[in-house]
Coordinates of N, CA, C and O in Angstrom, one line a residue:
X1 N -25.9 24.1 -7.7 CA -25.4 23.9 -7.0 C -24.6 23.4 -6.2 O -24.0 22.1 -6.5
X2 N -23.4 23.8 -5.7 CA -21.8 23.6 -5.9 C -22.0 22.6 -4.3 O -22.4 22.6 -2.9
X3 N -21.8 20.7 -4.5 CA -21.2 20.1 -2.6 C -20.2 19.4 -2.8 O -19.4 19.3 -4.0
X4 N -19.7 18.5 -1.6 CA -19.0 18.2 -1.6 C -19.3 16.6 -1.9 O -20.4 16.0 -1.8
X5 N -18.7 15.3 -2.4 CA -19.0 14.2 -3.0 C -17.9 13.6 -2.4 O -17.1 13.8 -2.6
X6 N -18.3 12.1 -2.1 CA -17.3 11.0 -1.6 C -17.8 10.4 -2.5 O -19.0 9.6 -2.8
X7 N -16.9 9.3 -3.3 CA -17.0 8.1 -4.6 C -16.1 7.3 -3.7 O -14.9 7.4 -3.4
X8 N -16.9 6.1 -3.5 CA -15.7 4.7 -3.9 C -15.6 4.3 -4.0 O -16.9 3.8 -5.7
X9 N -14.7 3.8 -5.0 CA -14.0 2.9 -6.6 C -13.6 1.5 -6.5 O -12.0 1.8 -5.5
X10 N -13.6 0.3 -6.7 CA -13.4 -0.5 -6.4 C -12.5 -0.7 -7.7 O -13.5 -1.3 -8.6
X11 N -11.4 -1.2 -7.6 CA -10.4 -1.1 -9.0 C -9.5 -2.5 -8.9 O -9.1 -2.9 -7.4
X12 N -8.6 -3.4 -10.3 CA -8.4 -4.8 -9.3 C -7.1 -3.8 -9.3 O -6.8 -2.4 -9.7
X13 N -5.7 -4.6 -8.3 CA -5.6 -4.0 -8.1 C -3.7 -4.4 -9.1 O -3.3 -5.1 -8.5
X14 N -3.1 -3.0 -10.0 CA -2.7 -3.7 -11.0 C -2.2 -2.3 -11.2 O -3.0 -0.9 -10.3
X15 N -0.9 -2.1 -11.5 CA 0.2 -1.2 -11.6 C -0.9 0.0 -12.6 O -1.4 -0.9 -13.3
X16 N -0.9 1.0 -12.8 CA -1.3 1.8 -13.6 C -2.7 2.3 -13.9 O -3.2 3.0 -13.8
X17 N -3.7 1.3 -12.4 CA -5.3 1.6 -11.5 C -5.3 3.3 -12.1 O -6.0 3.9 -12.3
X18 N -4.4 3.2 -11.2 CA -4.5 5.1 -9.8 C -4.4 5.8 -11.5 O -5.3 7.4 -10.8
X19 N -2.9 5.9 -12.0 CA -3.0 6.6 -12.5 C -4.1 7.0 -13.9 O -4.4 7.9 -14.2
X20 N -4.2 5.6 -14.8 CA -5.9 6.3 -15.6 C -7.0 6.5 -14.5 O -7.6 7.2 -15.1
X21 N -7.1 5.9 -13.2 CA -8.3 6.9 -12.9 C -7.7 8.3 -12.6 O -8.6 9.3 -12.6
X22 N -6.7 9.2 -11.8 CA -6.5 10.4 -11.6 C -6.8 11.3 -13.0 O -6.9 11.9 -13.4
X23 N -5.9 10.1 -14.4 CA -6.0 11.0 -15.1 C -7.3 11.2 -15.8 O -7.8 12.2 -16.9
X24 N -8.5 10.1 -15.9 CA -10.0 11.0 -15.9 C -9.9 12.2 -15.2 O -10.9 12.6 -16.2
X25 N -9.9 12.7 -14.7 CA -10.2 13.9 -13.5 C -9.0 15.0 -14.4 O -10.0 15.8 -14.6
X26 N -8.1 14.6 -14.6 CA -7.1 15.9 -15.4 C -8.1 16.1 -16.5 O -8.2 17.0 -17.3
X27 N -7.6 15.0 -17.6 CA -8.4 15.0 -18.8 C -9.7 16.4 -18.6 O -9.8 17.0 -19.6
X28 N -10.6 15.9 -17.8 CA -12.1 16.5 -18.0 C -12.2 17.6 -17.1 O -13.1 18.4 -16.4
X29 N -10.6 18.1 -16.4 CA -10.7 19.8 -15.7 C -11.6 19.3 -14.7 O -11.7 20.5 -14.0
X30 N -11.5 18.2 -13.6 CA -12.1 18.2 -12.4 C -11.4 17.9 -11.7 O -10.0 17.2 -11.8
X31 N -11.4 18.8 -10.1 CA -10.0 18.4 -9.7 C -11.2 17.8 -8.3 O -11.5 17.3 -8.1
X32 N -10.0 17.0 -7.8 CA -10.0 15.6 -6.4 C -10.1 16.5 -5.5 O -8.4 17.1 -5.3
X33 N -10.1 17.3 -4.0 CA -10.0 17.4 -3.1 C -9.1 16.3 -2.5 O -8.0 16.6 -1.5
X34 N -9.3 15.2 -2.2 CA -8.3 14.2 -1.4 C -8.8 12.4 -2.5 O -10.0 12.4 -2.8
X35 N -7.8 12.2 -2.0 CA -8.1 10.9 -3.0 C -7.3 9.8 -1.8 O -5.9 9.8 -1.2
X36 N -7.7 8.5 -1.5 CA -6.9 7.5 -0.8 C -7.3 6.2 -1.4 O -7.9 6.1 -2.1
X37 N -6.4 5.3 -1.4 CA -6.0 4.2 -1.8 C -5.2 3.1 -0.8 O -4.1 3.3 -0.4
X38 N -5.9 1.7 -1.8 CA -4.9 0.9 -0.5 C -5.8 -0.6 -0.9 O -7.5 -0.2 -1.7
X39 N -5.1 -1.7 -0.6 CA -5.3 -2.8 -1.3 C -6.8 -3.1 -0.4 O -6.7 -2.6 1.2
X40 N -7.7 -4.1 -0.7 CA -9.2 -4.8 -0.3 C -8.8 -5.5 0.8 O -7.8 -6.4 0.6
X41 N -10.2 -6.6 1.4 CA -9.8 -7.9 1.6 C -9.4 -8.5 1.0 O -8.9 -10.0 1.3
X42 N -9.1 -8.5 -0.1 CA -9.3 -9.0 -1.5 C -7.5 -8.7 -1.7 O -8.2 -7.6 -2.8
X43 N -6.5 -9.6 -1.6 CA -5.5 -9.0 -2.9 C -5.8 -8.7 -4.4 O -4.9 -8.0 -4.6
X44 N -6.6 -8.8 -5.0 CA -7.3 -8.4 -6.5 C -7.9 -7.4 -6.3 O -7.5 -7.0 -7.4
X45 N -8.1 -6.9 -5.0 CA -8.9 -5.3 -5.2 C -8.3 -4.1 -4.8 O -7.7 -4.7 -4.2
X46 N -8.1 -3.2 -4.8 CA -7.6 -2.4 -4.5 C -9.0 -1.0 -4.4 O -9.9 -1.1 -5.2
X47 N -9.2 -0.5 -3.0 CA -10.1 0.7 -3.2 C -10.1 2.0 -3.1 O -9.4 2.8 -2.4
X48 N -10.4 3.0 -3.9 CA -9.9 4.9 -4.4 C -10.9 5.0 -3.8 O -12.5 5.1 -3.8
X49 N -10.8 5.9 -2.3 CA -12.0 7.3 -2.2 C -11.8 8.4 -2.5 O -10.3 8.5 -2.3
X50 N -12.3 8.6 -3.7 CA -12.2 10.0 -3.7 C -13.9 11.1 -3.0 O -14.5 11.0 -3.1
X51 N -13.0 12.2 -3.3 CA -13.8 13.1 -3.0 C -13.5 14.4 -3.0 O -12.5 14.8 -4.0
X52 N -14.7 15.5 -4.1 CA -14.6 16.3 -4.8 C -16.0 17.0 -4.6 O -16.7 16.8 -4.1
X53 N -16.0 18.3 -5.2 CA -17.5 19.1 -4.7 C -17.2 19.6 -6.5 O -16.7 19.6 -7.8
X54 N -18.7 20.2 -7.0 CA -19.1 20.2 -7.5 C -21.1 19.8 -7.9 O -21.4 19.8 -6.4
X55 N -21.8 19.9 -8.6 CA -22.9 19.9 -9.0 C -23.7 18.8 -9.1 O -23.3 17.8 -9.5
X56 N -24.5 18.2 -9.9 CA -25.3 17.0 -10.0 C -24.7 16.3 -10.6 O -24.2 15.3 -11.3
X57 N -24.5 17.9 -12.3 CA -23.8 17.1 -13.5 C -22.8 17.0 -13.5 O -22.7 15.5 -13.8
X58 N -21.3 16.9 -12.8 CA -20.9 16.9 -12.8 C -20.9 15.4 -12.2 O -19.5 14.8 -12.6
X59 N -21.2 15.2 -10.7 CA -21.3 13.7 -9.8 C -21.6 13.1 -10.9 O -20.8 12.1 -11.1
X60 N -22.5 12.9 -11.9 CA -23.2 12.3 -12.6 C -22.2 11.8 -14.3 O -21.6 10.4 -14.0
X61 N -21.8 12.9 -14.1 CA -20.2 12.7 -15.1 C -18.7 12.1 -14.7 O -18.7 11.2 -15.9
X62 N -18.6 11.9 -13.3 CA -17.5 11.2 -12.9 C -17.7 9.8 -13.1 O -17.2 9.8 -13.5
X63 N -19.1 9.6 -12.5 CA -19.5 8.4 -12.5 C -19.1 7.9 -13.7 O -19.1 6.5 -13.9
X64 N -19.9 8.1 -14.6 CA -20.1 7.8 -16.1 C -18.9 7.0 -16.4 O -18.4 6.5 -17.3
X65 N -18.7 8.4 -16.1 CA -16.7 8.2 -17.0 C -15.9 7.3 -16.4 O -15.1 6.0 -16.5
X66 N -16.1 6.8 -14.7 CA -15.0 5.9 -13.4 C -15.5 4.5 -14.7 O -15.2 3.7 -14.6
X67 N -16.5 4.5 -14.5 CA -17.7 2.9 -14.8 C -17.4 2.2 -16.6 O -17.1 1.2 -16.1
X68 N -16.5 3.9 -16.7 CA -16.2 3.3 -18.6 C -14.8 2.5 -18.2 O -14.3 2.4 -19.2
X69 N -14.4 2.4 -17.6 CA -12.7 2.4 -17.4 C -12.7 1.3 -17.4 O -13.2 0.3 -16.4
X70 N -11.1 0.2 -17.8 CA -11.7 -1.1 -18.1 C -11.4 -2.2 -16.1 O -12.0 -2.6 -16.2
X71 N -10.3 -1.4 -15.8 CA -9.8 -2.1 -14.7 C -10.5 -1.7 -13.3 O -10.6 -2.1 -12.2
X72 N -12.1 -1.4 -13.5 CA -12.8 0.2 -12.7 C -14.0 -1.0 -12.3 O -14.7 -1.4 -13.3
X73 N -14.3 -1.8 -11.1 CA -15.3 -2.8 -11.0 C -16.2 -2.6 -10.7 O -17.6 -2.6 -10.9
X74 N -16.6 -1.5 -9.8 CA -17.6 -1.0 -9.6 C -17.2 0.7 -8.5 O -16.1 0.9 -7.8
X75 N -18.4 1.0 -8.9 CA -18.6 2.9 -8.4 C -19.3 3.0 -7.2 O -20.9 2.4 -7.6
X76 N -19.5 3.6 -6.4 CA -21.2 4.2 -5.6 C -20.1 5.0 -4.5 O -19.5 5.9 -4.1
X77 N -21.3 6.4 -5.1 CA -21.5 7.3 -4.5 C -21.8 7.4 -2.5 O -23.0 7.0 -2.3
X78 N -21.2 7.9 -2.1 CA -21.0 7.4 -0.4 C -21.9 9.3 0.4 O -21.3 9.9 -0.9
X79 N -22.0 9.2 1.5 CA -22.8 10.4 2.2 C -24.0 9.9 2.4 O -24.3 9.1 3.0
X80 N -24.0 11.5 3.4 CA -25.1 11.6 4.8 C -25.1 10.3 5.8 O -23.5 10.7 6.2
X81 N -25.6 10.0 5.9 CA -25.6 9.4 7.4 C -25.6 8.1 7.0 O -25.5 7.2 8.6
X82 N -25.3 7.1 5.6 CA -25.1 6.0 5.7 C -23.5 5.5 6.1 O -23.7 4.8 4.9
X83 N -23.2 6.7 5.4 CA -21.5 6.9 5.5 C -20.7 6.6 6.8 O -20.9 8.2 7.8
X84 N -19.6 6.3 6.9 CA -19.1 6.7 8.0 C -17.5 7.3 7.2 O -17.0 6.1 6.8
X85 N -17.3 8.0 7.7 CA -16.1 8.8 7.4 C -15.1 9.0 8.1 O -15.4 9.6 9.6
X86 N -13.8 8.9 8.2 CA -12.3 9.2 8.8 C -11.8 9.8 8.1 O -11.5 9.5 7.2
X87 N -10.9 10.0 8.7 CA -9.6 11.1 7.8 C -8.1 11.3 9.0 O -8.3 11.4 10.4
X88 N -6.7 11.0 8.7 CA -5.9 10.8 9.8 C -4.7 12.3 9.6 O -5.0 12.7 8.4
X89 N -4.4 12.4 10.2 CA -3.4 13.8 10.5 C -2.7 14.0 11.0 O -2.6 13.0 12.8
X90 N -1.1 13.8 10.9 CA -0.1 13.9 12.1 C 0.1 15.3 11.8 O 0.6 16.1 10.2
X91 N 0.4 15.6 12.6 CA 0.7 17.3 12.8 C 1.9 17.5 13.5 O 1.4 17.3 15.2
X92 N 2.5 18.8 13.6 CA 3.7 19.0 14.4 C 4.2 19.9 14.8 O 3.9 20.8 13.9
X93 N 3.4 20.5 16.0 CA 3.0 21.9 16.7 C 4.9 22.3 17.6 O 5.2 21.6 18.2
X94 N 5.4 23.6 17.1 CA 5.6 24.1 18.1 C 5.8 24.0 19.6 O 4.9 24.4 20.0
X95 N 7.3 23.5 20.3 CA 7.1 22.9 21.7 C 7.3 24.2 22.3 O 8.7 24.3 22.5
X96 N 6.7 25.4 23.7 CA 7.4 25.6 24.2 C 6.9 25.6 25.6 O 5.8 25.4 26.0
X97 N 7.6 26.3 26.8 CA 8.2 25.9 28.0 C 6.2 26.4 28.0 O 4.9 26.0 28.7
X98 N 6.1 27.4 27.3 CA 5.0 28.6 27.6 C 3.6 27.9 27.2 O 2.3 27.8 27.9
X99 N 3.2 27.0 25.9 CA 2.3 26.4 25.5 C 2.5 24.6 25.4 O 1.5 24.6 25.3
X100 N 3.5 24.6 26.1 CA 2.9 22.8 25.9 C 2.3 22.3 27.1 O 1.1 21.5 26.0
X101 N 1.3 23.0 27.8 CA 0.4 22.2 28.7 C -0.2 22.9 27.5 O -2.0 21.7 27.9
X102 N -1.1 23.8 26.9 CA -1.5 24.1 26.2 C -2.6 23.2 25.4 O -3.8 22.4 25.1
X103 N -1.2 22.9 24.8 CA -1.3 22.4 23.4 C -1.6 20.7 23.8 O -2.6 20.2 23.7
X104 N -0.9 20.2 25.7 CA -1.6 18.8 26.3 C -2.9 19.0 26.1 O -3.7 17.3 26.4
X105 N -3.7 19.6 26.9 CA -4.9 19.8 26.9 C -5.8 19.8 26.4 O -6.6 18.9 25.8
X106 N -5.3 20.3 24.4 CA -6.0 20.2 23.3 C -5.9 18.7 22.8 O -7.0 17.8 22.7
X107 N -4.7 18.0 22.9 CA -4.1 17.2 22.5 C -5.2 15.7 23.9 O -6.3 15.2 23.1
X108 N -5.8 16.1 24.6 CA -6.4 15.1 25.2 C -7.7 15.1 25.7 O -8.8 14.4 25.2
X109 N -8.5 16.6 25.0 CA -9.7 17.1 24.5 C -10.3 15.9 23.6 O -11.4 15.8 23.3
X110 N -9.3 16.6 22.5 CA -9.6 15.7 20.6 C -9.0 14.5 21.0 O -9.6 14.0 19.9
X111 N -8.9 13.6 21.9 CA -8.4 12.2 22.0 C -7.3 12.3 20.8 O -7.4 11.2 20.3
X112 N -6.4 13.0 20.8 CA -6.0 12.9 19.8 C -4.3 11.6 20.8 O -4.6 11.6 22.0
X113 N -3.0 11.8 20.5 CA -2.1 11.1 20.8 C -1.0 11.7 20.2 O -0.7 12.5 18.8
X114 N 0.0 11.9 20.6 CA 1.8 12.5 20.7 C 2.3 11.3 20.6 O 2.4 10.6 21.6
X115 N 2.8 11.6 19.6 CA 3.4 10.1 19.0 C 5.2 10.6 18.4 O 5.5 9.4 18.7
X116 N 5.3 11.5 18.3 CA 6.5 11.6 19.4 C 7.0 13.2 19.5 O 5.9 14.2 19.9
X117 N 8.2 13.1 20.8 CA 8.4 14.2 21.5 C 9.7 15.0 21.9 O 11.2 14.1 21.3
X118 N 9.7 16.2 21.4 CA 10.9 16.7 20.9 C 10.8 18.1 22.3 O 10.1 18.6 22.3
X119 N 12.8 18.7 22.2 CA 12.4 20.0 23.6 C 11.8 20.8 22.2 O 11.0 22.1 22.5
X120 N 11.9 21.0 21.3 CA 11.3 21.9 20.2 C 9.7 21.7 20.1 O 9.9 22.9 19.1
X121 N 9.5 20.5 19.2 CA 8.3 20.3 18.9 C 8.1 19.4 19.2 O 8.4 18.2 19.9
X122 N 6.3 18.5 19.5 CA 5.2 18.0 19.5 C 4.8 17.3 17.9 O 4.0 18.2 17.5
X123 N 4.5 16.2 17.9 CA 3.9 15.5 16.7 C 2.7 14.8 17.0 O 2.9 14.0 17.9
X124 N 1.4 15.3 16.8 CA 0.2 14.8 17.3 C -0.2 14.5 16.3 O -0.2 14.3 15.0
X125 N -0.6 13.0 16.5 CA -1.7 12.0 15.7 C -3.5 12.3 16.3 O -3.7 11.8 17.6
X126 N -3.7 12.2 15.1 CA -5.2 12.2 15.5 C -6.3 12.0 13.9 O -5.9 12.1 12.9
X127 N -7.0 10.9 15.0 CA -8.1 10.4 13.2 C -9.6 11.2 13.4 O -10.0 11.2 15.1
X128 N -10.6 11.1 12.9 CA -11.4 11.8 13.1 C -11.8 11.9 11.7 O -11.6 12.2 10.8
X129 N -13.5 13.1 11.6 CA -14.1 13.3 10.3 C -13.4 15.0 10.7 O -12.4 15.1 11.7
X130 N -13.6 15.0 9.8 CA -12.7 16.2 8.7 C -13.3 17.6 9.6 O -11.8 18.5 10.4
X131 N -14.4 17.6 10.0 CA -14.7 19.1 10.8 C -13.8 18.6 11.9 O -13.4 20.5 12.6
X132 N -14.1 17.5 13.0 CA -12.9 17.6 13.8 C -11.4 18.0 14.3 O -11.4 18.6 13.9
X133 N -10.5 17.0 12.5 CA -9.7 17.3 12.3 C -9.2 19.1 11.6 O -7.8 20.0 12.5
X134 N -10.0 19.3 11.3 CA -9.8 21.2 11.0 C -9.9 21.8 12.2 O -9.3 23.1 12.2
X135 N -11.1 21.8 13.4 CA -10.7 22.3 14.6 C -9.9 21.8 15.7 O -9.6 23.6 16.3
X136 N -9.3 21.3 15.6 CA -7.8 20.6 16.2 C -6.8 21.4 15.2 O -5.9 22.4 16.4
X137 N -7.0 21.9 14.3 CA -5.7 22.3 13.1 C -6.0 23.9 14.0 O -4.8 24.6 14.5
X138 N -7.4 24.2 14.1 CA -7.5 25.7 13.8 C -6.7 25.5 15.5 O -6.3 27.2 16.2
X139 N -7.0 25.0 16.7 CA -6.9 25.3 17.6 C -5.4 25.3 17.9 O -4.7 25.9 18.9
X140 N -4.5 25.0 17.6 CA -2.6 24.5 17.3 C -1.9 25.6 16.7 O -0.9 25.6 16.9
X141 N -3.4 25.9 15.9 CA -2.5 27.0 14.6 C -1.7 28.4 15.3 O -0.4 28.2 14.5
X142 N -2.1 29.5 16.1 CA -1.6 29.7 16.8 C -0.6 29.5 17.6 O 0.7 30.1 18.5
X143 N 0.2 27.9 17.7 CA 1.0 27.5 18.5 C 2.0 27.5 17.6 O 3.4 27.4 18.1
X144 N 2.2 27.5 16.5 CA 2.9 27.7 15.5 C 3.4 25.5 15.0 O 4.0 25.1 15.5
X145 N 2.6 26.1 13.9 CA 2.2 24.2 13.2 C 3.6 24.7 12.5 O 3.7 25.5 10.8
X146 N 4.6 23.8 12.6 CA 5.7 23.9 11.4 C 5.8 22.4 10.4 O 5.9 22.6 9.2
X147 N 4.4 21.6 10.5 CA 4.6 20.5 9.8 C 3.6 19.6 9.8 O 3.0 19.3 11.3
X148 N 2.8 19.0 8.6 CA 1.4 18.7 8.8 C 1.2 18.0 7.5 O 1.5 18.3 6.5
X149 N 0.7 16.9 7.7 CA 0.5 15.5 6.4 C -1.2 14.9 7.0 O -1.5 14.4 7.9
X150 N -2.0 14.9 6.3 CA -3.6 14.1 5.8 C -3.6 13.1 4.8 O -3.4 13.6 3.8
X151 N -4.2 12.6 5.6 CA -4.5 11.1 4.6 C -5.3 11.8 3.9 O -5.3 10.9 2.6
X152 N -6.4 11.9 3.9 CA -7.6 12.4 3.3 C -8.4 11.2 3.0 O -8.4 10.8 4.7
X153 N -10.0 11.5 2.9 CA -11.3 10.5 3.5 C -11.1 9.3 3.1 O -10.4 9.0 1.6
X154 N -11.4 8.8 4.3 CA -11.9 7.3 3.9 C -13.2 6.9 4.5 O -13.0 8.1 5.0
X155 N -14.0 6.1 3.4 CA -15.2 6.3 3.8 C -15.8 4.2 3.5 O -15.5 4.1 2.7
X156 N -16.3 4.2 4.5 CA -17.8 2.7 3.8 C -18.9 3.2 4.7 O -19.2 3.8 5.3
X157 N -19.8 2.5 3.8 CA -20.9 2.5 3.7 C -21.4 1.8 5.4 O -21.2 0.7 5.7
X158 N -23.0 2.1 6.5 CA -22.7 1.9 7.5 C -23.2 0.1 7.0 O -23.8 0.4 6.1
X159 N -23.6 -0.3 8.4 CA -23.9 -1.3 8.3 C -23.9 -2.5 7.3 O -22.3 -2.7 6.9
X160 N -24.9 -3.9 7.2 CA -23.7 -4.7 6.2 C -24.1 -4.1 5.1 O -22.6 -5.3 3.8
X161 N -24.0 -3.7 4.1 CA -24.0 -3.6 2.6 C -22.5 -3.0 2.3 O -21.6 -2.3 3.8
X162 N -22.1 -3.4 1.7 CA -20.5 -3.0 0.9 C -19.8 -3.0 -0.4 O -21.2 -3.1 -1.4
X163 N -19.3 -2.8 -0.8 CA -18.6 -2.1 -2.3 C -18.2 -4.1 -2.5 O -17.0 -4.0 -2.6
X164 N -19.3 -4.2 -3.5 CA -18.6 -5.8 -3.9 C -18.8 -5.2 -5.6 O -19.0 -5.2 -6.2
X165 N -17.9 -6.7 -6.2 CA -17.6 -6.7 -7.7 C -18.6 -7.5 -8.4 O -19.2 -8.6 -7.5
X166 N -19.5 -6.9 -9.0 CA -20.4 -7.2 -9.7 C -20.2 -7.8 -11.3 O -20.9 -8.6 -12.1
X167 N -18.9 -7.1 -12.1 CA -18.7 -7.2 -13.9 C -17.9 -8.0 -13.1 O -17.1 -8.9 -12.0

C-alpha cells in the first residue's frame, strides 16, 4: 500500500553530496516529491529532507541505499505525531478591485502575509503544514494565480530527540 514518507538525511557539507543523493533516487527510478537542503547548526553538515511516496519495501530500500553513501552520516524516517513539518509558499495572485478584499480576507484567515503589492498583483507568503498550503492555493485559485513557488517540506522530530552524527 502506497503512502507518503519523510526522510531526514544528515550529510557532510561538501560539494557533490546533493548530486549523489538525488542521483541515487534517479538510478533506482524512485521519484522525489520534495527535497529541501540547508546547512545545520554545525557548518560541517547539511540536512536534506526528502519526501516521496511508495510502500514499506521502497522506503526500506531507499534508507539502505542512502546509508551506503559515503558522505551520508545519518538517515531517519520521520512521521506521524512525532514530527513537526512546515512548508513555505510564495504565491502571486491577480489583484483587481473586485477581488482584493476577498484575497485580503483569505490572507488574514490563513495568517499569511502580503510581501509585495502592485495594482495588478499581490504576492502572499504562507508557512504551514502542506494541507494548509494546499487549502490556501485552492481558495485563491479562482482569483488567478500568476506565479507560485513552494519550498518543499522541512521537518524536525518533536521533543529533545535530534538527528546527530553517530559515524
